[in-house]
Every structure is written in C-alpha cells, then in structure tokens.
C-alpha cells in the first residue's frame, strides 16, 4: 500500500511540473485511496487553449455534446466548499474539467460503467459506477432535474442500442460486441524524469490515461487524447514524446524495444484518426466492390482509379509496383480528396462488371486467391493488366482509326464500360475527333454532359496500354527515358518571362529531339550540328500557355536553371500535346508521375519550407492547374493534392530579387520560395488566381470545406448571430457606399475579412449577400438555361411531384452550386423560424430572394414561388434529418439568448466573438450553425 501511495504522490507531483498544475485539490493521498467519494481531481492535466475554446468543437470531440454546463462537485475530504467544474456529457462519456477552456479532462467516466443516477437532497445528485460514487450539485433543482433526466436517457439509450463504439466495450475483454478488439495496446508508462506511472490504453483513434489498471477495468479514467492532432517521436533510448497542438506528453518505457512498440502503436493510432470510412462505405455500397477485384479478399480499401478496380492491400502493393503509368493506386480511406462524387459513381459499376472485361478469358486454374503468395500475385496482376492476357478483346481491336471513331461516339453516351473496353484495347484517349470546336474525346464528353465519361478519360490521359510492355523493352525504357522528335517553331531565348505577344514571324522552324534526358534542336532533321539544347535535369519549369497567347495557337515555355526562357509553338494541338507529355515525363521523377497525368498549366521544382523549419529549405515537385496544386515533397512517397480554393490563408512576400508565397491549410504551413527565378512570378500569379476569384462563377470562389463560398458563409453566419431577430431583415436597404466597399474587400480576399458587430451593420451585410448572389457569374442555378427548368417546375400542380423534380434538379447542379443553394435555403429556413420577431415569413423571404437567386428583374413571380417551395419543403428536397435541424435551431436560440444575457450584464450588445456556454470567444460559422443533411446531396 505504501508503494502505491508513493506512486500516486509521485504522479501527482509529476503532473504539477509537467502539465503546469494550477491547483491540487486532494493532498491527502491516503484519504483518497480510502474513500471513493473523495474528490479525485488531484491528477490534473492543466492545459488551456491559446485561442478561446468551444467545448463542443468537433475537432476535439468526435461525438456531439448532449449537455454541458457548470456543476459543483464533491469537495475533498474535510472541506466544506464544493469545487465548481465544467461538465460535459456525450453518448460515450461524462467528463468534467477545471473550467470551460480546458482541453483535457480531470476525470472521464464511461457511460457503460454507470449503474444509476440518483437524486440526493436539495440540488444534488449522484452518478453511481461499479464501485465509485460521484456527487454533483446543480445551481437549483430545475437544473439538477435536467442533468438527471438527460443522464438517465443517455444510459438507457446505450443499454437499448447495444452498440459499443470506441471505448464502449467490455472492460475486461477490450472487445466490442462483434468480438473485434478495439484496443491495440495497453500498459504502464512512466512519466519521463519521474518515478510515477500511468496506465495508457490505445483504443481505436484515441489514447486514454488511467491512474492504474483497476481504473481502466472500472471505466473511470483521467482523460483522453484525440490523435488526429498528435505526432509521436522517439527522444531517447527509452523515452518518446506524444505531441498535440495543446500539450506534449513525455513518456518513458521499460526498454528500447518497448519504446519502439509504443511508438509504432501510437503512430498507427494517428493514421487511423486521420483516415475516413466515408468513401469506403460509398464504394462498398456496390456489393461486388466488397471483394478484391484480383484475389477476392473481403473489404478491400484500395483502388486503381484508372483501371476502375477495387483492391485489397496486398494486391494494391503489386499494382503500385507496376508504376503510375499502368495503375494509379489510391486509398479509399486516406486519399479522400481524390474521391470526387463522379469518381465514386464510376466505381459503382462494380468489380464484377469491370472484370467482364479484364478477366473475361481467365482460366479458373490461374485465378488468384486471398491466400496466394506474393510471387503468384505478382505474375497474375502483371499478366492481367500489363499484358492484358485475360481481357475481352474488342471487335475493332487492331484497327486504330475505327477504335478512335468508336471512342468519340461512345463518350457521347453513358456507357463507361464500353469506353473502358475501347481504351484498353487501343483507342487513343487524346485522339482528334474531327470537330475543331470539340477536338478531344474529353471535350466531346463534356459537351454532351457525360461527366462519368470525363472522369474516366481524365484518369487515363497517360495510361500505358496492355501489351505495350514486352520483355526487355521495360528495362530499356527505364534505362533510357522518353524519346520524342519532330518540328517545332522556336523564338530566340530570353532572360525574362515572355509576357508580350509573339507573332509567327518571331518564330523559326527547328527540328527538335528529346532523347536520354537531353533536349536538342537543329536547323532541320538532316542537320548534324545542334543549334542549341539543354539537359532536362537543368529545366526548372515547364509552362503550358493558354490557347492563342502567341502567333502559333499552341505553345509552351521551358525555364532553364541559367535564367533563360525558351518558347516553342505549333498550330497542331496533337503535336504540342505530344511534346508536352514527353517533356513532362522526362522532367519529373517516376514517383512524381501523378503531377503530369492531368491538365496542368505549369510543373517544376520549387524550394520550400514547412512549419517552423524556415532555415532548412528543400526542393519539391509542384504542378498547378486551375485551383488544383499537386506536390511531391522531399522524402514523400505519394503526391499530395491541395484545393487552393479551400486553403485557410495565402500570403505573398515580395522582396528585391526574391519572393515567397505562404500557404496555410488545416493547421499546416508551407512556404514556397522563388529566389532569382524568372518563372516564379508566374507561379505566384497562378496560385493567387487558383485560390479563388471574387469576380468568377461560384466554383471559382474561395470556398469553405463544405464547398460554400467564403463570402456567402461569412455573411450568413453574421446575420445568424446578429440579425436573426432584426425586423425586416433582407428587406431593408443598407448604405450603398458601405455595401460596395465591403463587397469589394470580400471579393478581393474573403478569407482576410472578419465581420465584427459594431464595425458592420446588419443591413449592410444582408445587402452584400444579396448583391453577390445576384451578380455572381451564372448564378446559383448554373446559368440561364438551367434556371428555366427550375422555374418551369412551378407549373406542376401536385406538390409531391414538384418536390421530386426539385430533387432531380438539385442533384444535377455542380457540387459548389448545390452546396451553396443548400446553405442559402437552410439559412432562410432558420430566418423564417423567427418570423414573429423579424416579420420575415417564407413568402416575404421568397419575394426578396426569388429575383436575387434567379438574377431576374422580379416580374416573373415563379422565381419567388420556387424559393418559397424550397424553404417550405427544405427537409425533403435537401434530405435533412429533422433532429439535426432541430438541434441547429436550438443552438441558434441558445446563442441569441446568451447574447441577450451578456448584453444585459454589460449594458451593450457583444461583439461577434462573444463568450457564452455555447461558443467561448469564437465566432460561429456554418460548421456550428447549419444542420447537416443525411446524405451529401444536401451540399452542407
């Protein structure tokens, strides 16, 4: 017993020193061990956020908070004063904290471990676990009854559902009800530098700290650590650090081997926390995708996005070894940004149907099985995809012109399987269609609205076709990279970017050759002496110019390490495309082939630094096209994809002879430098343009993570917080000069604009939102022609049929338009819920927003009717869960009440960053205020 007491005392001292303990509430360790009801807050991990912390922030709590607030808790033995604690309840745990800004709890009680909740005397209640009782006291009996009621309901719901998630498992076995263990590692770890130990449990995507193993078995611990904000690093022979945004936990294992085991287990926990099952479950909705397309293993969570097959981990490893030019392997869990709605729809064709092509002629004796060894797996997959050994040969196989013609015809239809058959039997994805206005199969598919065809073709722009590798040819290709020859037109080299238009007379015809990493040009194909040339390893950047920028319709530029710029052009799009493809492939390393397998504008190497390591710049590979930035950083094994529209910050540093751009996204900072780089101004311009343009259509705006323009999100959030009860909101006029100025700043860079009460008037912000929606390119409904279908729907007399048509039209909108419309209608729905105060019912809002959203003059009453229908039938059309919507409205009401109470106390209205029990010092955004639909179709 004495040893245990010493250990607890040491642990207490440890947390004091390591975690900045502000107050230790139970000095009598012996009394603590002897009396379960004594306050156990002696183990206290003090950690407050530098920013104001919203306790319901989903970044810190995976499960939505059911109830939270202040309660008094049992005092330490001998004390007559209760301690005030911030208490939070969700479906899994009851936690209490030192205050509302704390990140890590003082105690965490698993709901399954609670036996009963009892009223005891005035304002008090007990939470009774297996062998401990926690006594709380509320402000009054009404609040006490609320807590008791919601606690009992939560416990009963857990017992009824029998669904044990995360730590809701059998405390003795560590298994969920399906028998699958959720705990990957558990055991004692010493606090580094001291003798005290804690019992650490790694469970799913979180780490739990307990005083000892007995507490773990009882379901009563100290705190939990969300690993999606964690990193793990070995620091010494037996020690390692677990670092989060808020605190560093330093542990000491019993041996170096034990340390390594803990580090591996914690790193795996971090990976699990950063992965998502959303895409996997969507892909698995097609039953055939629940088995690997090659070996039949269950629950495959990898895929080849160009071959259209879902794969298990073992087969995916072989596919990756074939190279990106054959199979572009992506994870269903970790590469979430790759999986657009359209790509997911392509994969819903299913492994069975796709294998009707890839495995049509496979003998049963050669079939692969989940237990097959790696050697057999390698032979089978190589034969299947590199050689096309088992594929179903198309009737036009070997007839190139006929294959190309059939491809151009098929992409006008929805038959993606036929397109797959044509492409992998030799049809050229980049062939000329014969139509100058629709020169490629991709442009033709786009014209006919075949978005799945576009998705498939895009992923196969540079795919190496089956049978193109044979014997030693593969080795020869690896030893001597891409070769290409042909005539191009070239201008004299320059020492600065080519900004002025170059007429055809400025170009000279040259025979060009790309071979073994050397680019050379000659007077003609018969010349033996070079006119000039360069090594591809000395090329910094390949730039593809916009159509018609120079005298020759198609042109590209090469930026050399010496500072020279070389401009080449040609009128034939096929010839220039061939050169760009060859040069790009010769320029980038094999690991970076993903950078050039899409329609990029520029690709090359740039020097960068990450985070705080400003003095250690490294070289990485980057490619840019529109709003997409792809990058392969030093030491990385996969290409990253960044949507510039959704980054949190983009700032440009300009200095004499140098420049840099800083990108901040999801807590990560990347500084890209351009010292003495003639091409860097082009990179800066492209990055800035790709990050969102206020004058463009919705899809070119700066966006939130939910595809809503930042301008719209900022304005609606401000109105929700400060204008929901404003009489005549959206009908009253603001001050035109202020409206114009605010809209100008938002269009210039909405991310940098903060709307604060006192600085902005509600009516000004409301009119900014209306003006933006009225003026944005193509409008919310994606153009005049598309909007007519919405207006025509009002002629349908039966409301149920009308709702069905609205749902179909909503699904046909581009993702950003769909998300924006959903957010706006959600906002209007909330506005009309407070019509008693603001006098803006559905009809009044429809009168205002009908012409605004349809960008009309207001004479056509059907525009208002559409908006009124959308508000009235919001839940059905946008597939919104009623309970989620009610929680949203409750939160808004809570926010308004908190603001009013705060205003009464201070004698004035609070600023936008108000402090309340719902959001402490943090302006609410759409993430907090807008209800989420049951499916992605709602666009929220």
mmCIF file of C-alpha atoms in Angstrom, residues 606-855:
data_model
loop_
_atom_site.group_PDB
_atom_site.id
_atom_site.type_symbol
_atom_site.label_atom_id
_atom_site.label_comp_id
_atom_site.label_asym_id
_atom_site.label_seq_id
_atom_site.Cartn_x
_atom_site.Cartn_y
_atom_site.Cartn_z
ATOM 1 C CA UNK A 606 10.416 24.757 -56.164
ATOM 2 C CA UNK A 607 12.238 25.329 -52.914
ATOM 3 C CA UNK A 608 10.021 25.154 -49.841
ATOM 4 C CA UNK A 609 9.994 25.041 -46.050
ATOM 5 C CA UNK A 610 7.366 23.546 -43.765
ATOM 6 C CA UNK A 611 6.149 24.769 -40.388
ATOM 7 C CA UNK A 612 8.849 26.474 -38.332
ATOM 8 C CA UNK A 613 11.823 24.994 -40.234
ATOM 9 C CA UNK A 614 12.438 28.242 -42.153
ATOM 10 C CA UNK A 615 16.184 27.726 -42.226
ATOM 11 C CA UNK A 616 16.072 24.277 -43.835
ATOM 12 C CA UNK A 617 14.610 24.771 -47.350
ATOM 13 C CA UNK A 618 14.179 21.677 -49.513
ATOM 14 C CA UNK A 619 13.309 21.014 -53.135
ATOM 15 C CA UNK A 620 9.939 19.574 -54.034
ATOM 16 C CA UNK A 621 7.998 18.936 -57.233
ATOM 17 C CA UNK A 622 4.894 21.008 -57.903
ATOM 18 C CA UNK A 623 2.278 21.192 -60.640
ATOM 19 C CA UNK A 624 -0.517 23.723 -60.919
ATOM 20 C CA UNK A 625 -3.709 23.747 -62.944
ATOM 21 C CA UNK A 626 -6.648 25.982 -62.131
ATOM 22 C CA UNK A 627 -7.439 25.656 -58.441
ATOM 23 C CA UNK A 628 -5.525 22.382 -58.018
ATOM 24 C CA UNK A 629 -1.976 22.320 -56.690
ATOM 25 C CA UNK A 630 -0.246 18.972 -56.653
ATOM 26 C CA UNK A 631 3.048 18.456 -54.886
ATOM 27 C CA UNK A 632 5.585 15.771 -54.074
ATOM 28 C CA UNK A 633 7.669 16.936 -51.143
ATOM 29 C CA UNK A 634 11.120 15.721 -50.202
ATOM 30 C CA UNK A 635 11.022 12.169 -48.836
ATOM 31 C CA UNK A 636 7.324 11.679 -49.581
ATOM 32 C CA UNK A 637 6.122 8.561 -51.408
ATOM 33 C CA UNK A 638 2.904 9.982 -52.781
ATOM 34 C CA UNK A 639 1.668 13.117 -54.488
ATOM 35 C CA UNK A 640 -0.490 15.463 -52.398
ATOM 36 C CA UNK A 641 -3.461 17.298 -53.836
ATOM 37 C CA UNK A 642 -4.438 20.748 -52.495
ATOM 38 C CA UNK A 643 -7.625 22.573 -53.474
ATOM 39 C CA UNK A 644 -6.401 26.182 -53.391
ATOM 40 C CA UNK A 645 -9.953 27.465 -53.077
ATOM 41 C CA UNK A 646 -10.222 25.850 -49.646
ATOM 42 C CA UNK A 647 -6.921 26.858 -48.057
ATOM 43 C CA UNK A 648 -7.135 28.966 -44.921
ATOM 44 C CA UNK A 649 -4.587 31.572 -45.967
ATOM 45 C CA UNK A 650 -2.438 32.589 -48.922
ATOM 46 C CA UNK A 651 0.055 35.418 -48.401
ATOM 47 C CA UNK A 652 2.707 36.655 -50.792
ATOM 48 C CA UNK A 653 6.081 38.036 -49.715
ATOM 49 C CA UNK A 654 7.834 40.253 -52.229
ATOM 50 C CA UNK A 655 11.447 41.313 -51.807
ATOM 51 C CA UNK A 656 14.139 42.555 -54.175
ATOM 52 C CA UNK A 657 15.454 39.598 -56.158
ATOM 53 C CA UNK A 658 13.293 37.124 -54.289
ATOM 54 C CA UNK A 659 9.773 36.185 -53.441
ATOM 55 C CA UNK A 660 7.778 33.632 -51.498
ATOM 56 C CA UNK A 661 4.218 32.502 -51.009
ATOM 57 C CA UNK A 662 2.899 31.042 -47.761
ATOM 58 C CA UNK A 663 0.047 28.531 -47.885
ATOM 59 C CA UNK A 664 -1.783 27.634 -44.680
ATOM 60 C CA UNK A 665 -4.190 24.730 -44.770
ATOM 61 C CA UNK A 666 -5.605 22.584 -41.929
ATOM 62 C CA UNK A 667 -3.016 23.649 -39.395
ATOM 63 C CA UNK A 668 -0.119 23.195 -41.807
ATOM 64 C CA UNK A 669 2.088 25.988 -43.152
ATOM 65 C CA UNK A 670 4.048 25.669 -46.412
ATOM 66 C CA UNK A 671 6.355 28.470 -47.560
ATOM 67 C CA UNK A 672 7.362 28.242 -51.236
ATOM 68 C CA UNK A 673 10.350 30.318 -52.288
ATOM 69 C CA UNK A 674 11.469 31.695 -55.649
ATOM 70 C CA UNK A 675 14.943 33.182 -55.276
ATOM 71 C CA UNK A 676 16.201 34.518 -58.633
ATOM 72 C CA UNK A 677 13.569 32.526 -60.508
ATOM 73 C CA UNK A 678 12.252 34.053 -63.759
ATOM 74 C CA UNK A 679 9.234 31.727 -63.592
ATOM 75 C CA UNK A 680 8.263 32.489 -60.018
ATOM 76 C CA UNK A 681 6.041 35.454 -60.771
ATOM 77 C CA UNK A 682 4.018 33.079 -62.936
ATOM 78 C CA UNK A 683 3.727 30.624 -60.027
ATOM 79 C CA UNK A 684 2.614 33.441 -57.725
ATOM 80 C CA UNK A 685 0.020 34.650 -60.210
ATOM 81 C CA UNK A 686 -1.286 31.124 -60.828
ATOM 82 C CA UNK A 687 -1.513 30.319 -57.115
ATOM 83 C CA UNK A 688 -3.308 33.567 -56.359
ATOM 84 C CA UNK A 689 -5.745 33.102 -59.226
ATOM 85 C CA UNK A 690 -6.333 29.456 -58.329
ATOM 86 C CA UNK A 691 -7.110 30.323 -54.714
ATOM 87 C CA UNK A 692 -10.409 31.922 -55.696
ATOM 88 C CA UNK A 693 -11.593 34.893 -57.732
ATOM 89 C CA UNK A 694 -14.442 37.025 -56.450
ATOM 90 C CA UNK A 695 -15.499 38.029 -59.958
ATOM 91 C CA UNK A 696 -15.815 34.463 -61.275
ATOM 92 C CA UNK A 697 -18.643 31.916 -61.004
ATOM 93 C CA UNK A 698 -19.322 30.028 -57.777
ATOM 94 C CA UNK A 699 -16.857 27.224 -58.494
ATOM 95 C CA UNK A 700 -14.024 29.786 -58.781
ATOM 96 C CA UNK A 701 -14.724 31.445 -55.429
ATOM 97 C CA UNK A 702 -12.821 30.927 -52.211
ATOM 98 C CA UNK A 703 -14.608 28.005 -50.559
ATOM 99 C CA UNK A 704 -15.168 26.528 -47.131
ATOM 100 C CA UNK A 705 -14.507 22.825 -46.529
ATOM 101 C CA UNK A 706 -18.168 22.201 -47.350
ATOM 102 C CA UNK A 707 -17.945 23.836 -50.829
ATOM 103 C CA UNK A 708 -19.732 27.041 -49.807
ATOM 104 C CA UNK A 709 -18.217 30.356 -50.998
ATOM 105 C CA UNK A 710 -16.488 32.083 -48.088
ATOM 106 C CA UNK A 711 -18.338 35.312 -48.938
ATOM 107 C CA UNK A 712 -21.695 33.560 -48.514
ATOM 108 C CA UNK A 713 -20.564 31.749 -45.373
ATOM 109 C CA UNK A 714 -19.249 34.913 -43.706
ATOM 110 C CA UNK A 715 -22.394 36.943 -44.425
ATOM 111 C CA UNK A 716 -24.920 34.276 -43.422
ATOM 112 C CA UNK A 717 -23.046 33.445 -40.207
ATOM 113 C CA UNK A 718 -23.006 37.139 -39.278
ATOM 114 C CA UNK A 719 -26.740 37.519 -39.958
ATOM 115 C CA UNK A 720 -27.486 34.348 -37.975
ATOM 116 C CA UNK A 721 -25.598 35.663 -34.961
ATOM 117 C CA UNK A 722 -26.597 39.306 -35.060
ATOM 118 C CA UNK A 723 -29.591 39.789 -37.346
ATOM 119 C CA UNK A 724 -31.923 36.864 -36.874
ATOM 120 C CA UNK A 725 -34.389 38.954 -34.854
ATOM 121 C CA UNK A 726 -33.852 42.146 -36.837
ATOM 122 C CA UNK A 727 -37.241 43.302 -38.118
ATOM 123 C CA UNK A 728 -37.424 43.274 -41.909
ATOM 124 C CA UNK A 729 -34.047 41.603 -42.333
ATOM 125 C CA UNK A 730 -33.139 41.345 -46.055
ATOM 126 C CA UNK A 731 -35.940 43.785 -46.969
ATOM 127 C CA UNK A 732 -34.339 46.920 -45.588
ATOM 128 C CA UNK A 733 -31.703 48.829 -47.534
ATOM 129 C CA UNK A 734 -28.228 49.492 -46.214
ATOM 130 C CA UNK A 735 -25.816 52.296 -47.035
ATOM 131 C CA UNK A 736 -24.721 51.796 -50.643
ATOM 132 C CA UNK A 737 -21.160 53.088 -50.157
ATOM 133 C CA UNK A 738 -20.579 50.720 -47.240
ATOM 134 C CA UNK A 739 -22.140 47.822 -49.148
ATOM 135 C CA UNK A 740 -19.945 48.425 -52.209
ATOM 136 C CA UNK A 741 -16.790 48.764 -50.092
ATOM 137 C CA UNK A 742 -17.457 45.594 -48.106
ATOM 138 C CA UNK A 743 -18.289 43.582 -51.228
ATOM 139 C CA UNK A 744 -15.068 44.837 -52.851
ATOM 140 C CA UNK A 745 -12.944 43.625 -49.922
ATOM 141 C CA UNK A 746 -14.742 40.282 -49.771
ATOM 142 C CA UNK A 747 -14.254 39.703 -53.491
ATOM 143 C CA UNK A 748 -10.601 40.650 -53.239
ATOM 144 C CA UNK A 749 -9.852 38.169 -50.419
ATOM 145 C CA UNK A 750 -12.787 36.984 -48.332
ATOM 146 C CA UNK A 751 -10.529 34.933 -46.065
ATOM 147 C CA UNK A 752 -8.964 38.096 -44.659
ATOM 148 C CA UNK A 753 -12.261 39.857 -43.909
ATOM 149 C CA UNK A 754 -13.687 39.496 -40.405
ATOM 150 C CA UNK A 755 -17.235 40.727 -39.842
ATOM 151 C CA UNK A 756 -17.476 42.149 -36.320
ATOM 152 C CA UNK A 757 -20.552 43.655 -34.719
ATOM 153 C CA UNK A 758 -20.147 47.355 -34.160
ATOM 154 C CA UNK A 759 -17.948 47.645 -37.236
ATOM 155 C CA UNK A 760 -20.576 46.299 -39.669
ATOM 156 C CA UNK A 761 -24.294 46.983 -39.837
ATOM 157 C CA UNK A 762 -26.629 44.004 -40.194
ATOM 158 C CA UNK A 763 -28.474 45.544 -43.151
ATOM 159 C CA UNK A 764 -25.205 46.289 -44.951
ATOM 160 C CA UNK A 765 -24.084 42.672 -44.627
ATOM 161 C CA UNK A 766 -27.505 41.390 -45.707
ATOM 162 C CA UNK A 767 -27.365 43.520 -48.860
ATOM 163 C CA UNK A 768 -23.813 42.401 -49.599
ATOM 164 C CA UNK A 769 -25.045 38.787 -49.616
ATOM 165 C CA UNK A 770 -27.967 39.610 -51.901
ATOM 166 C CA UNK A 771 -25.786 41.629 -54.299
ATOM 167 C CA UNK A 772 -23.176 38.889 -54.504
ATOM 168 C CA UNK A 773 -25.783 36.193 -55.257
ATOM 169 C CA UNK A 774 -27.433 38.447 -57.853
ATOM 170 C CA UNK A 775 -24.152 39.282 -59.623
ATOM 171 C CA UNK A 776 -22.122 36.055 -59.364
ATOM 172 C CA UNK A 777 -21.364 34.511 -62.755
ATOM 173 C CA UNK A 778 -24.020 32.005 -63.966
ATOM 174 C CA UNK A 779 -25.831 32.403 -60.628
ATOM 175 C CA UNK A 780 -26.643 29.703 -58.122
ATOM 176 C CA UNK A 781 -28.673 27.730 -60.684
ATOM 177 C CA UNK A 782 -25.729 27.379 -63.108
ATOM 178 C CA UNK A 783 -26.834 29.608 -65.958
ATOM 179 C CA UNK A 784 -29.986 30.957 -67.541
ATOM 180 C CA UNK A 785 -30.947 27.796 -69.434
ATOM 181 C CA UNK A 786 -30.617 25.602 -66.355
ATOM 182 C CA UNK A 787 -32.643 28.045 -64.246
ATOM 183 C CA UNK A 788 -35.587 27.795 -66.662
ATOM 184 C CA UNK A 789 -36.118 24.173 -65.621
ATOM 185 C CA UNK A 790 -36.478 25.264 -62.004
ATOM 186 C CA UNK A 791 -38.965 27.981 -62.947
ATOM 187 C CA UNK A 792 -40.951 25.599 -65.127
ATOM 188 C CA UNK A 793 -41.348 23.195 -62.182
ATOM 189 C CA UNK A 794 -43.816 25.614 -60.544
ATOM 190 C CA UNK A 795 -46.372 24.635 -63.205
ATOM 191 C CA UNK A 796 -46.629 21.149 -61.682
ATOM 192 C CA UNK A 797 -49.767 21.165 -59.540
ATOM 193 C CA UNK A 798 -49.069 18.145 -57.320
ATOM 194 C CA UNK A 799 -46.576 19.178 -54.605
ATOM 195 C CA UNK A 800 -45.091 15.679 -54.149
ATOM 196 C CA UNK A 801 -44.267 15.526 -57.864
ATOM 197 C CA UNK A 802 -42.898 19.056 -57.722
ATOM 198 C CA UNK A 803 -40.620 18.090 -54.818
ATOM 199 C CA UNK A 804 -39.322 15.097 -56.808
ATOM 200 C CA UNK A 805 -38.464 17.378 -59.737
ATOM 201 C CA UNK A 806 -36.688 19.800 -57.426
ATOM 202 C CA UNK A 807 -34.643 16.906 -56.002
ATOM 203 C CA UNK A 808 -33.616 15.802 -59.502
ATOM 204 C CA UNK A 809 -32.665 19.368 -60.475
ATOM 205 C CA UNK A 810 -30.701 19.766 -57.244
ATOM 206 C CA UNK A 811 -28.717 16.607 -57.975
ATOM 207 C CA UNK A 812 -27.883 17.895 -61.479
ATOM 208 C CA UNK A 813 -26.247 21.063 -60.132
ATOM 209 C CA UNK A 814 -22.426 21.200 -59.868
ATOM 210 C CA UNK A 815 -21.203 20.435 -56.303
ATOM 211 C CA UNK A 816 -20.441 24.051 -55.363
ATOM 212 C CA UNK A 817 -23.779 25.325 -56.689
ATOM 213 C CA UNK A 818 -25.592 22.508 -54.896
ATOM 214 C CA UNK A 819 -23.809 23.235 -51.613
ATOM 215 C CA UNK A 820 -24.418 26.968 -51.914
ATOM 216 C CA UNK A 821 -28.110 26.586 -52.662
ATOM 217 C CA UNK A 822 -28.497 24.198 -49.732
ATOM 218 C CA UNK A 823 -26.739 26.605 -47.369
ATOM 219 C CA UNK A 824 -28.809 29.604 -48.508
ATOM 220 C CA UNK A 825 -32.131 27.761 -48.182
ATOM 221 C CA UNK A 826 -31.085 26.422 -44.771
ATOM 222 C CA UNK A 827 -30.328 29.997 -43.731
ATOM 223 C CA UNK A 828 -33.695 31.257 -44.995
ATOM 224 C CA UNK A 829 -35.459 28.382 -43.235
ATOM 225 C CA UNK A 830 -33.873 29.495 -39.956
ATOM 226 C CA UNK A 831 -34.784 33.139 -40.634
ATOM 227 C CA UNK A 832 -38.471 32.306 -41.091
ATOM 228 C CA UNK A 833 -38.489 30.256 -37.875
ATOM 229 C CA UNK A 834 -38.106 33.620 -36.085
ATOM 230 C CA UNK A 835 -40.770 35.379 -38.174
ATOM 231 C CA UNK A 836 -42.609 36.549 -35.039
ATOM 232 C CA UNK A 837 -39.637 38.788 -34.263
ATOM 233 C CA UNK A 838 -38.256 39.638 -37.727
ATOM 234 C CA UNK A 839 -41.577 39.697 -39.669
ATOM 235 C CA UNK A 840 -39.930 37.692 -42.490
ATOM 236 C CA UNK A 841 -42.031 34.613 -43.179
ATOM 237 C CA UNK A 842 -41.455 32.225 -46.078
ATOM 238 C CA UNK A 843 -43.476 34.318 -48.506
ATOM 239 C CA UNK A 844 -41.673 37.553 -47.664
ATOM 240 C CA UNK A 845 -38.269 35.892 -47.974
ATOM 241 C CA UNK A 846 -39.276 34.347 -51.304
ATOM 242 C CA UNK A 847 -40.271 37.784 -52.654
ATOM 243 C CA UNK A 848 -36.768 39.056 -51.849
ATOM 244 C CA UNK A 849 -34.665 36.025 -52.766
ATOM 245 C CA UNK A 850 -36.570 34.836 -55.863
ATOM 246 C CA UNK A 851 -35.189 37.594 -58.124
ATOM 247 C CA UNK A 852 -31.877 37.515 -56.226
ATOM 248 C CA UNK A 853 -31.136 33.821 -56.767
ATOM 249 C CA UNK A 854 -32.547 33.699 -60.303
ATOM 250 C CA UNK A 855 -30.949 37.060 -61.196
#
